[in-house]
Tab-separated table of C-alpha atoms in Angstrom:
chain	number	residue	atom	x	y	z
A	1	GLY	CA	-21.475	5.556	-40.758
A	2	ILE	CA	-20.916	2.090	-39.372
A	3	GLU	CA	-17.461	1.841	-40.948
A	4	GLN	CA	-16.299	4.941	-39.033
A	5	LYS	CA	-17.680	3.466	-35.811
A	6	LEU	CA	-15.801	0.200	-36.394
A	7	ILE	CA	-12.578	2.099	-37.156
A	8	ALA	CA	-13.052	4.206	-34.000
A	9	LEU	CA	-13.707	1.112	-31.858
A	10	TYR	CA	-10.731	-0.820	-33.231
A	11	ALA	CA	-8.525	2.268	-32.701
A	12	LEU	CA	-9.755	2.501	-29.094
A	13	GLN	CA	-8.947	-1.186	-28.595
A	14	PHE	CA	-5.470	-0.640	-30.073
A	15	ILE	CA	-4.768	2.187	-27.570
A	16	ASP	CA	-6.184	0.285	-24.584
A	17	SER	CA	-4.121	-2.790	-25.486
A	18	GLU	CA	-1.004	-0.600	-25.337
A	19	ILE	CA	-2.041	0.458	-21.803
A	20	ASP	CA	-2.509	-3.245	-20.938
A	21	LYS	CA	1.030	-3.951	-22.160
A	22	LEU	CA	2.390	-1.401	-19.690
A	23	HIS	CA	0.433	-3.089	-16.890
A	24	THR	CA	1.876	-6.440	-17.992
A	25	ILE	CA	5.385	-4.975	-17.637
A	26	ARG	CA	4.493	-4.200	-14.006
A	27	GLY	CA	3.279	-7.778	-13.767
A	28	GLU	CA	2.281	-9.097	-10.372
A	29	LEU	CA	4.165	-6.364	-8.499
A	30	PRO	CA	1.122	-4.186	-7.638
A	31	LEU	CA	-0.661	-7.249	-6.210
A	32	GLU	CA	2.458	-8.380	-4.350
A	33	VAL	CA	2.829	-4.909	-2.840
A	34	GLU	CA	-0.858	-4.911	-1.860
A	35	ASP	CA	-0.584	-8.381	-0.265
A	36	LEU	CA	2.525	-7.382	1.670
A	37	GLU	CA	0.855	-4.176	2.876
A	38	VAL	CA	-2.085	-6.219	4.187
A	39	GLU	CA	0.277	-8.731	5.827
A	40	VAL	CA	2.435	-6.019	7.457
A	41	GLU	CA	-0.702	-4.262	8.739
A	42	GLY	CA	-2.065	-7.568	10.100
A	43	LEU	CA	1.209	-8.339	11.890
A	44	LEU	CA	1.222	-4.873	13.430
A	45	VAL	CA	-2.332	-5.344	14.747
A	46	ARG	CA	-1.359	-8.730	16.249
A	47	LEU	CA	1.781	-7.202	17.765
A	48	GLU	CA	-0.271	-4.475	19.450
A	49	ARG	CA	-2.844	-7.001	20.720
A	50	PHE	CA	-0.176	-9.379	22.067
A	51	THR	CA	1.698	-6.500	23.717
A	52	LYS	CA	-1.504	-5.419	25.499
A	53	GLU	CA	-2.109	-9.017	26.605
A	54	LYS	CA	1.478	-9.243	27.896
A	55	THR	CA	1.019	-6.031	29.900
A	56	ALA	CA	-2.212	-7.438	31.383
A	57	ILE	CA	-0.426	-10.659	32.435
A	58	GLU	CA	2.408	-8.632	34.009
A	59	GLN	CA	-0.164	-6.526	35.878
A	60	ASP	CA	-1.923	-9.679	37.101
A	61	ILE	CA	1.376	-11.125	38.419
A	62	SER	CA	2.203	-7.820	40.093
A	63	ASP	CA	-1.290	-7.596	41.712
A	64	ARG	CA	-1.043	-11.176	43.001
A	65	LYS	CA	2.440	-10.558	44.456
A	66	ALA	CA	1.047	-7.504	46.254
A	67	ALA	CA	-1.879	-9.624	47.535
A	68	ILE	CA	0.594	-12.224	48.883
A	69	VAL	CA	2.478	-9.463	50.770
A	70	GLU	CA	-0.861	-8.296	52.247
A	71	SER	CA	-1.843	-11.856	53.227
A	72	ARG	CA	1.528	-12.394	54.919
A	73	ALA	CA	1.111	-9.128	56.842
A	74	SER	CA	-2.402	-10.269	57.891
A	75	ILE	CA	-1.044	-13.646	59.043
A	76	LYS	CA	1.596	-11.874	61.150
A	77	LYS	CA	-1.087	-9.633	62.664
A	78	TYR	CA	-3.329	-12.657	63.420
A	79	GLU	CA	-0.419	-14.575	64.962
A	80	ASP	CA	0.252	-11.618	67.259
A	81	GLN	CA	-3.454	-11.610	68.206
A	82	GLN	CA	-3.368	-15.365	68.922
A	83	ASN	CA	-0.937	-14.715	71.763
A	84	LYS	CA	-3.451	-12.358	73.388
A	85	VAL	CA	-6.655	-14.395	73.081
A	86	ARG	CA	-8.865	-14.937	76.096
A	87	ASN	CA	-10.707	-18.116	75.037
A	88	ASN	CA	-10.752	-21.075	72.604
A	89	ARG	CA	-13.475	-19.591	70.436
A	90	GLU	CA	-11.338	-16.536	69.621
A	91	PHE	CA	-8.293	-18.758	69.078
A	92	GLU	CA	-10.173	-20.954	66.603
A	93	ALA	CA	-11.603	-17.943	64.740
A	94	ILE	CA	-8.112	-16.483	64.301
A	95	THR	CA	-6.711	-19.899	63.287
A	96	LYS	CA	-9.389	-20.078	60.562
A	97	GLU	CA	-8.403	-16.619	59.317
A	98	ILE	CA	-4.735	-17.669	59.183
A	99	GLU	CA	-5.703	-20.847	57.274
A	100	TYR	CA	-7.790	-18.765	54.847
A	101	GLN	CA	-4.901	-16.355	54.224
A	102	ASN	CA	-2.508	-19.286	53.640
A	103	LEU	CA	-4.937	-20.773	51.106
A	104	GLU	CA	-5.127	-17.368	49.392
A	105	ILE	CA	-1.317	-17.260	49.216
A	106	GLN	CA	-1.233	-20.791	47.737
A	107	LEU	CA	-3.853	-19.852	45.143
A	108	HIS	CA	-1.992	-16.662	44.170
A	109	GLU	CA	1.289	-18.591	43.899
A	110	LYS	CA	-0.389	-21.196	41.645
A	111	ARG	CA	-1.881	-18.430	39.476
A	112	ILE	CA	1.487	-16.591	39.339
A	113	LYS	CA	3.163	-19.800	38.140
A	114	GLU	CA	0.534	-20.219	35.384
A	115	ALA	CA	0.742	-16.542	34.422
A	116	THR	CA	4.551	-16.676	34.292
A	117	TYR	CA	4.321	-19.574	31.845
A	118	ARG	CA	1.789	-17.609	29.735
A	119	LEU	CA	4.058	-14.572	29.904
A	120	GLU	CA	7.002	-16.576	28.543
A	121	GLN	CA	4.829	-17.860	25.675
A	122	LYS	CA	3.502	-14.376	24.938
A	123	THR	CA	7.005	-12.873	24.990
A	124	ALA	CA	8.225	-15.539	22.555
A	125	ASP	CA	5.215	-14.876	20.296
A	126	ILE	CA	5.874	-11.131	20.346
A	127	GLU	CA	9.542	-11.660	19.436
A	128	ARG	CA	8.559	-14.000	16.585
A	129	ILE	CA	5.887	-11.638	15.215
A	130	ALA	CA	8.188	-8.621	15.559
A	131	GLN	CA	10.875	-10.470	13.582
A	132	THR	CA	8.384	-11.496	10.852
A	133	HIS	CA	7.047	-7.922	10.763
A	134	LYS	CA	10.574	-6.577	10.297
A	135	GLU	CA	11.267	-9.060	7.466
A	136	ARG	CA	7.958	-8.389	5.685
A	137	GLN	CA	8.470	-4.641	6.098
A	138	GLY	CA	11.845	-5.052	4.368
A	139	ASP	CA	10.258	-7.114	1.568
A	140	LEU	CA	7.567	-4.460	1.160
A	141	LEU	CA	10.100	-1.626	0.862
A	142	LEU	CA	12.030	-3.562	-1.806
A	143	LYS	CA	8.905	-4.449	-3.818
A	144	LYS	CA	7.620	-0.873	-3.531
A	145	ALA	CA	10.932	0.521	-4.758
A	146	GLU	CA	10.881	-1.963	-7.654
A	147	LEU	CA	7.306	-1.014	-8.558
A	148	ASP	CA	7.978	2.736	-8.207
A	149	GLU	CA	10.909	2.400	-10.590
A	150	ILE	CA	8.827	0.598	-13.236
A	151	VAL	CA	5.917	2.998	-12.774
A	152	ALA	CA	8.256	5.980	-13.123
A	153	GLU	CA	9.594	4.518	-16.388
A	154	THR	CA	6.122	3.918	-17.830
A	155	GLU	CA	4.004	6.605	-16.123
A	156	LEU	CA	4.287	9.368	-18.732
A	157	GLU	CA	3.580	6.930	-21.539
A	158	GLU	CA	0.569	5.564	-19.642
A	159	GLN	CA	-0.816	9.054	-18.909
A	160	ASP	CA	-0.495	9.912	-22.609
A	161	LEU	CA	-2.255	6.718	-23.651
A	162	ILE	CA	-5.047	7.201	-21.074
A	163	ARG	CA	-5.592	10.750	-22.372
A	164	ILE	CA	-5.715	9.487	-25.994
A	165	SER	CA	-8.037	6.626	-24.956
A	166	ASN	CA	-10.434	9.092	-23.252
A	167	GLU	CA	-10.359	11.391	-26.303
A	168	GLN	CA	-11.133	8.394	-28.518
A	169	LYS	CA	-14.038	7.353	-26.257
A	170	SER	CA	-15.513	10.855	-26.487
A	171	ARG	CA	-15.742	10.416	-30.284
A	172	ILE	CA	-17.770	7.184	-29.949
A	173	GLU	CA	-21.427	7.114	-28.929
A	174	SER	CA	-21.784	6.256	-25.251
A	175	ARG	CA	-23.873	3.059	-25.627
A	176	LEU	CA	-21.080	1.568	-27.779
A	177	VAL	CA	-18.462	2.611	-25.220
A	178	VAL	CA	-20.534	0.947	-22.458
A	179	SER	CA	-20.762	-2.310	-24.473
A	180	TYR	CA	-17.054	-2.104	-25.278
A	181	GLU	CA	-16.112	-1.618	-21.595
A	182	ARG	CA	-18.379	-4.460	-20.490
A	183	VAL	CA	-16.847	-6.969	-22.928
A	184	ARG	CA	-13.340	-5.679	-22.211
A	185	ASN	CA	-13.761	-6.082	-18.456
A	186	ASN	CA	-15.007	-9.651	-18.837
A	187	ALA	CA	-12.299	-10.686	-21.306
A	188	ARG	CA	-9.151	-12.151	-19.734
A	189	ASN	CA	-6.904	-10.516	-22.350
A	190	GLY	CA	-8.791	-7.199	-22.300
A	191	LEU	CA	-9.838	-7.546	-25.948
A	192	ALA	CA	-13.342	-6.326	-26.831
A	193	VAL	CA	-12.755	-5.564	-30.539
A	194	VAL	CA	-10.822	-8.110	-32.606
A	195	ALA	CA	-9.980	-8.755	-36.229
A	196	ILE	CA	-10.709	-12.045	-37.940
A	197	GLU	CA	-7.484	-14.027	-38.215
A	198	ARG	CA	-7.382	-17.169	-40.422
A	199	ASP	CA	-11.207	-17.447	-40.548
A	200	ALA	CA	-11.377	-17.319	-36.723
A	201	CYS	CA	-12.247	-14.789	-33.998
A	202	GLY	CA	-9.059	-13.017	-32.879
A	203	GLY	CA	-10.263	-13.201	-29.271
A	204	CYS	CA	-11.519	-16.737	-28.641
A	205	PHE	CA	-10.291	-18.381	-31.905
A	206	ALA	CA	-13.725	-19.853	-32.673
A	207	ASN	CA	-14.340	-20.424	-36.357
A	208	ILE	CA	-16.304	-17.684	-38.202
A	209	PRO	CA	-18.483	-18.991	-41.088
A	210	LEU	CA	-17.672	-17.505	-44.520
A	211	GLN	CA	-21.172	-16.001	-44.853
A	212	ARG	CA	-20.632	-14.152	-41.558
A	213	GLN	CA	-17.181	-13.003	-42.719
A	214	MET	CA	-18.757	-11.536	-45.887
A	215	GLU	CA	-21.247	-9.576	-43.747
A	216	ILE	CA	-18.432	-8.267	-41.522
A	217	LYS	CA	-16.466	-7.097	-44.593
A	218	GLN	CA	-19.463	-5.054	-45.810
A	219	HIS	CA	-19.348	-2.755	-42.727
A	220	LYS	CA	-23.153	-2.471	-42.770
A	221	LYS	CA	-23.638	-3.252	-39.090
A	222	ILE	CA	-21.655	-3.972	-35.929
A	223	LEU	CA	-21.385	-7.756	-35.595
A	224	VAL	CA	-20.127	-9.796	-32.657
A	225	CYS	CA	-18.606	-13.243	-32.249
A	226	GLU	CA	-21.390	-15.688	-31.393
A	227	HIS	CA	-19.075	-17.538	-28.980
A	228	CYS	CA	-17.468	-14.766	-26.918
A	229	GLY	CA	-19.450	-11.606	-27.729
A	230	ARG	CA	-16.436	-9.609	-28.954
A	231	ILE	CA	-16.985	-7.057	-31.736
A	232	LEU	CA	-15.503	-8.368	-34.986
A	233	VAL	CA	-13.750	-6.356	-37.709
A	234	ASP	CA	-12.113	-7.479	-40.948
A	235	SER	CA	-8.430	-7.146	-41.832
A	236	GLY	CA	-9.232	-4.010	-43.913
A	237	ILE	CA	-10.171	-2.032	-40.802
A	238	LYS	CA	-7.316	-3.556	-38.793
A	239	ASN	CA	-4.778	-2.462	-41.446
A	240	LEU	CA	-6.334	1.010	-41.668
A	241	VAL	CA	-5.946	1.569	-37.932
A	242	CYS	CA	-2.519	-0.070	-37.546
A	243	ASP	CA	-1.063	1.812	-40.537
A	244	LYS	CA	-2.423	5.090	-39.150
A	245	GLU	CA	-0.914	4.384	-35.713
């Protein structure tokens, strides 16, 4: 009957709370590891992007230097031609070409200067990110080792408890399990089934009227706290389960 259901639910809560305790022992470590993994990954992506950008700047400088060499060769060729011109028109045309090539050289030199500055900045950024990446990678390895150690210490116990929790769930009708899980997931302390302690709900500590307490003690139906929605049991059921455990 209802009493058996209440006992089964409180027993399930007891087991799941033990699992929660193990997670508390691990504390913030899983989240810290996750955050560090995301940060390390992000730094690596930035490092790759910056390295590609650096290569592109280097290529640009190299291309412009090659263009300057070509322009200088053209100027030399035009100067040789100037000595062989037959009229002013040809001389002026060649002079214009030489002027154009000189302007090209000036432009390339200006762009090389700018690119060299950008290259210095990019190189400094890469060194800084690489250093941060190395440090965070070290932090991650330490945190992971710390977490692995705690997990190793508590893993067998957790697996046992999860198995017992699943067995317990299979004994309870599914709609009750669904309600239980819903309340448990929304509760900050993971409590979905609580005993009345000093006339109050053991989950949110709201006062439970005596009339309501009498109804809960009768085990005629499953009753919930009107404030937080947790399933309420009396100390009789709590003691039954805790003594059995």
